[in-house]
Tab-separated table of C-alpha atoms in Angstrom:
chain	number	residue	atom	x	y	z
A	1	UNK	CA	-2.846	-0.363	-25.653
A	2	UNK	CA	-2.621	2.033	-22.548
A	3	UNK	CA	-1.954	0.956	-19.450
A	4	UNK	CA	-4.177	2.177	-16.913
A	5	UNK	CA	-2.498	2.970	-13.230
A	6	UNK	CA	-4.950	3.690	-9.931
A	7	UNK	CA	-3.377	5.058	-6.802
A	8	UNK	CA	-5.095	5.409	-3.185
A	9	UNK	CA	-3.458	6.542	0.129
A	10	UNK	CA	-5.260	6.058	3.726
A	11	UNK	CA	-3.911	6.454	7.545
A	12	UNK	CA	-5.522	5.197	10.749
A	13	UNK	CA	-4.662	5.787	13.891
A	14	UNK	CA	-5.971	3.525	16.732
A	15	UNK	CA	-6.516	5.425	19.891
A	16	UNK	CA	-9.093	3.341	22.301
A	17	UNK	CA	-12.453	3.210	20.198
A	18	UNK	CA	-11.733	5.589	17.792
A	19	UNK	CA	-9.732	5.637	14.119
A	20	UNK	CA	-8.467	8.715	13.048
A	21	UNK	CA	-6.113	9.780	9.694
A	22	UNK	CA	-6.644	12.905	7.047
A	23	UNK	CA	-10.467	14.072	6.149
A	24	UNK	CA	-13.340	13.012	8.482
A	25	UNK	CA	-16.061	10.974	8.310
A	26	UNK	CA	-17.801	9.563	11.753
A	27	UNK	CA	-20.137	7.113	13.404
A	28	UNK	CA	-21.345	6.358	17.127
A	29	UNK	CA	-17.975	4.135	17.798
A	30	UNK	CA	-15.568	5.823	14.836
A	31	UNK	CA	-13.873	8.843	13.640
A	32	UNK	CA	-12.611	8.282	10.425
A	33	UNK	CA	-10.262	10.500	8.580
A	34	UNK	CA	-9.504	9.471	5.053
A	35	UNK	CA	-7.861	10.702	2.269
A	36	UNK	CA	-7.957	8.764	-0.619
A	37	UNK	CA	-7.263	9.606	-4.492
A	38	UNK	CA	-8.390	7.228	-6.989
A	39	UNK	CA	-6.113	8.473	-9.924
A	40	UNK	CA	-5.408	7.350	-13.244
A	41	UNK	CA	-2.699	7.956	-15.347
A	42	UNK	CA	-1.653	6.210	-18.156
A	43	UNK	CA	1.668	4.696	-19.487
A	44	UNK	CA	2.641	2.437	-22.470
A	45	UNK	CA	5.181	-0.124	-21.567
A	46	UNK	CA	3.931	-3.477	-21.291
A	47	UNK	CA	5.899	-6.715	-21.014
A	48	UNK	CA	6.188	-8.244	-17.700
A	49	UNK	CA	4.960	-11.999	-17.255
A	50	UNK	CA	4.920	-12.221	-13.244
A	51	UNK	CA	1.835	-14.166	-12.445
A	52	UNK	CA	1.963	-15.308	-8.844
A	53	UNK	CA	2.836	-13.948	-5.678
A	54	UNK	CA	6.137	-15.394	-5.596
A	55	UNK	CA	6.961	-13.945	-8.554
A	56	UNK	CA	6.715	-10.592	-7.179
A	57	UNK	CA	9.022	-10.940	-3.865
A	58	UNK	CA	12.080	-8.957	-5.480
A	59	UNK	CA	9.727	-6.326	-6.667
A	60	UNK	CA	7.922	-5.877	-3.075
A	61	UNK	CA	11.610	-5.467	-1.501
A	62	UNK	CA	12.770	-2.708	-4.390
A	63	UNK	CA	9.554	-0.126	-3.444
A	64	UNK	CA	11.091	-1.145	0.234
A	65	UNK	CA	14.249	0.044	-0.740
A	66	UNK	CA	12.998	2.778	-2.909
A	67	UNK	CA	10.680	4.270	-0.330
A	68	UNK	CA	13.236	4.194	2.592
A	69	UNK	CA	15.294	5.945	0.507
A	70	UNK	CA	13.174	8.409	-0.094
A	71	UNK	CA	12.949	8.891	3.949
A	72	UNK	CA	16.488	9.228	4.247
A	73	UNK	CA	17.009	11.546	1.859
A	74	UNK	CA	14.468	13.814	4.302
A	75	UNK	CA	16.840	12.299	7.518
A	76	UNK	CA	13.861	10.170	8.520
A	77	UNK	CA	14.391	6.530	10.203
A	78	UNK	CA	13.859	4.064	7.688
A	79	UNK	CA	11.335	1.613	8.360
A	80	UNK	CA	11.880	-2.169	9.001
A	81	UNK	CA	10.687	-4.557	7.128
A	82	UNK	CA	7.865	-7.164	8.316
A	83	UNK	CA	7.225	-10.482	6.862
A	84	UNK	CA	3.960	-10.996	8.601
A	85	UNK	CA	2.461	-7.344	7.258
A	86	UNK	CA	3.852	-8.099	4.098
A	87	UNK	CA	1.728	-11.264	4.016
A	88	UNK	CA	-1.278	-9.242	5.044
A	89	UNK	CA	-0.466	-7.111	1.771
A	90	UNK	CA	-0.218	-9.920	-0.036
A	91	UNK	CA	-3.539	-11.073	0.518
A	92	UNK	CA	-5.118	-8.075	0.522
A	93	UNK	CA	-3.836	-7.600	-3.113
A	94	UNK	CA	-5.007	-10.872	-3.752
A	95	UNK	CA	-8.381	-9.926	-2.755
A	96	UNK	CA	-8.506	-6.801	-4.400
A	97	UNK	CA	-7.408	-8.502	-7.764
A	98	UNK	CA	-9.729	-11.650	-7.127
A	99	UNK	CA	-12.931	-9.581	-6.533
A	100	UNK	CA	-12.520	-7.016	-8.767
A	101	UNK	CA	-12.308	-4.055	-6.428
A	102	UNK	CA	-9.883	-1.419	-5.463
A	103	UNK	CA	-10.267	0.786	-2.205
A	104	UNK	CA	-9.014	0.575	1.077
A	105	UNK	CA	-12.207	-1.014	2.181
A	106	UNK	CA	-13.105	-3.937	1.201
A	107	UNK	CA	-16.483	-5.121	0.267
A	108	UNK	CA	-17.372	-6.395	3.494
A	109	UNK	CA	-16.349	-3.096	4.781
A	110	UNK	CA	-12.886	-4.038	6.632
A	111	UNK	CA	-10.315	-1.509	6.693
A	112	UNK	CA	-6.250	-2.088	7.160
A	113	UNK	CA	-7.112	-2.113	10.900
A	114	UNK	CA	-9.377	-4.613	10.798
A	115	UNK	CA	-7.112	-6.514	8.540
A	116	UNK	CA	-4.681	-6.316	11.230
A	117	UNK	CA	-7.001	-7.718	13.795
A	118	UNK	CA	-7.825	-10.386	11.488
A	119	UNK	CA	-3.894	-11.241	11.023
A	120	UNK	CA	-2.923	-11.067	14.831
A	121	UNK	CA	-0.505	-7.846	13.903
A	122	UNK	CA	0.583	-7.209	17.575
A	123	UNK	CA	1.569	-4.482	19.498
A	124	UNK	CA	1.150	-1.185	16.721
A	125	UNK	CA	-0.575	1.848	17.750
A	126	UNK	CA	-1.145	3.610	14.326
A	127	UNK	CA	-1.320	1.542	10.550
A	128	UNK	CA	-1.602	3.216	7.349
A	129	UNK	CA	-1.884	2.502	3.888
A	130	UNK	CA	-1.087	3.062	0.226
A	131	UNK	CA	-2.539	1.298	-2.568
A	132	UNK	CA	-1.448	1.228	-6.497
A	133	UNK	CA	-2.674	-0.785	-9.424
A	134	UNK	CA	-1.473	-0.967	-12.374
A	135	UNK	CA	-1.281	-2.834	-15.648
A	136	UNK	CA	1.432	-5.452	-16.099
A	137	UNK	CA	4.805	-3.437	-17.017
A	138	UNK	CA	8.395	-3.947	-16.526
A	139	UNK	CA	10.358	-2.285	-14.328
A	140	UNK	CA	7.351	-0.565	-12.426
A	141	UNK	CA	8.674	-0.203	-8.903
A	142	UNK	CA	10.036	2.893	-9.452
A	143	UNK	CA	7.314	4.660	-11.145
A	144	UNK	CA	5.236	3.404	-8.141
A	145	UNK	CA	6.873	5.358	-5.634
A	146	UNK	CA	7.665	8.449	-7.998
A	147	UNK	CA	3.874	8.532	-8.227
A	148	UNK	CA	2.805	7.988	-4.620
A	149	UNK	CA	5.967	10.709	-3.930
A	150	UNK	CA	4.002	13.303	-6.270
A	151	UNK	CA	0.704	12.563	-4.451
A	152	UNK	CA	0.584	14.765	-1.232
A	153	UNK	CA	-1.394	11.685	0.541
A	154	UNK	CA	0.688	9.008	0.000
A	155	UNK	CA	3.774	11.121	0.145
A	156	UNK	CA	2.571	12.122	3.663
A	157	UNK	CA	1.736	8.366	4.595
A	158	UNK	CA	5.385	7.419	3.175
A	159	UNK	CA	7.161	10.487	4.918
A	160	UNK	CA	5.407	9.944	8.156
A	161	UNK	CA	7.986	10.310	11.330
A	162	UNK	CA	6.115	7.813	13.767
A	163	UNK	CA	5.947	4.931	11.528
A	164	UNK	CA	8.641	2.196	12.204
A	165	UNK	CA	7.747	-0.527	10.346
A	166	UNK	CA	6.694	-1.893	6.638
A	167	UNK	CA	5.437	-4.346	4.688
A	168	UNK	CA	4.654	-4.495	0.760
A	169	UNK	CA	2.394	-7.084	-1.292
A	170	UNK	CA	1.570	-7.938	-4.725
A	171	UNK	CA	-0.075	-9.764	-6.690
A	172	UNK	CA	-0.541	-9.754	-10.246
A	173	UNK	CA	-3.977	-11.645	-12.184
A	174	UNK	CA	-3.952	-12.984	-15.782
A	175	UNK	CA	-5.632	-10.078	-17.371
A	176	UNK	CA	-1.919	-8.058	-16.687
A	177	UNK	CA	-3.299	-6.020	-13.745
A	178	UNK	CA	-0.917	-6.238	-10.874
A	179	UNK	CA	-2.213	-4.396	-7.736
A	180	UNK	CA	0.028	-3.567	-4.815
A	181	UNK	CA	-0.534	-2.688	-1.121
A	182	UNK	CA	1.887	-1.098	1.330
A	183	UNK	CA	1.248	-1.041	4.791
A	184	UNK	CA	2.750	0.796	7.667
A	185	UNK	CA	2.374	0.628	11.089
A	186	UNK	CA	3.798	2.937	14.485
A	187	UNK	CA	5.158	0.384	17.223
């Protein structure tokens, strides 16, 4: 069977009333720029039998490692890792495996900003985004962030100079689809 792997990248950047990030869409109190690539791609290893969220905690801290690596190899600060944006990962991968969805809003229409808000994530001036599923495989970690480094949007969200701090979650459901949200925010 193939596996089937969907990737999505989005920025925001808080400044008084208005959210900004990469392509632009607007309202009366918003300007929203998103850039977002729903891509599949398929690969054929299958074999992993993670099925709750504590299951995942050593694969959450190797795309940590994996994509501050990949900002020092470009001499960029590498980003500190934060338990309580990790938990807001975590449940957003939850929700996005529980309902059935995947896109960086959700179906109430909440963003990363608002999940923020919602989580009492103090202090952060710009938050940002990537988002991966995937079908259960082993050793997946690193073809997540090969991926998101090939994909100019969530290359740009991981290689961004003003963020300072991280947070990865995932969550994986019985039908073998594991989905998995970083977050980043500027503090």
């Amino acid at each position: 069977m193939k596996n089937k792997i969907f990737c999505l990248s989005k920025v925001l950047t808080i400044a008084t009333f208005f959210l900004s990030a990469n392509t632009l869409c607007s309202s009366v109190f918003a300007q929203k720029k998103e850039t977002s690539s729903a891509t599949k791609q398929t690969i054929f290893e299958k074999n992993s039998e993670k099925n709750s969220v504590e299951d995942f905690w050593e694969d959450e801290d190797e795309i940590f490692r994996l994509v501050n690596l990949e900002r020092r190899k470009r001499r960029l600060n590498e980003l500190d890792w934060d338990e309580q944006l990790a938990k807001m990962a975590r449940k957003y991968s939850e929700k996005m495996a529980r309902e059935n969805f995947f896109s960086h809003f959700d179906p109430e229409g909440g963003n990363a900003a608002k999940r923020a808000k919602k989580a009492k994530i103090k202090n952060w001036s710009k938050i940002g985004e990537n988002l991966f599923t995937i079908e259960r495989v082993s050793k997946f970690e690193a073809f997540v962030v090969k991926y998101w480094m090939e994909s100019p949007t969530h290359e740009e969200n991981i290689l961004d100079e003003e963020w300072t701090t991280t947070g990865v979650g995932i969550f994986g459901v019985d039908n073998g689809d594991i989905f998995i949200t970083q977050i980043f925010i500027k503090r």
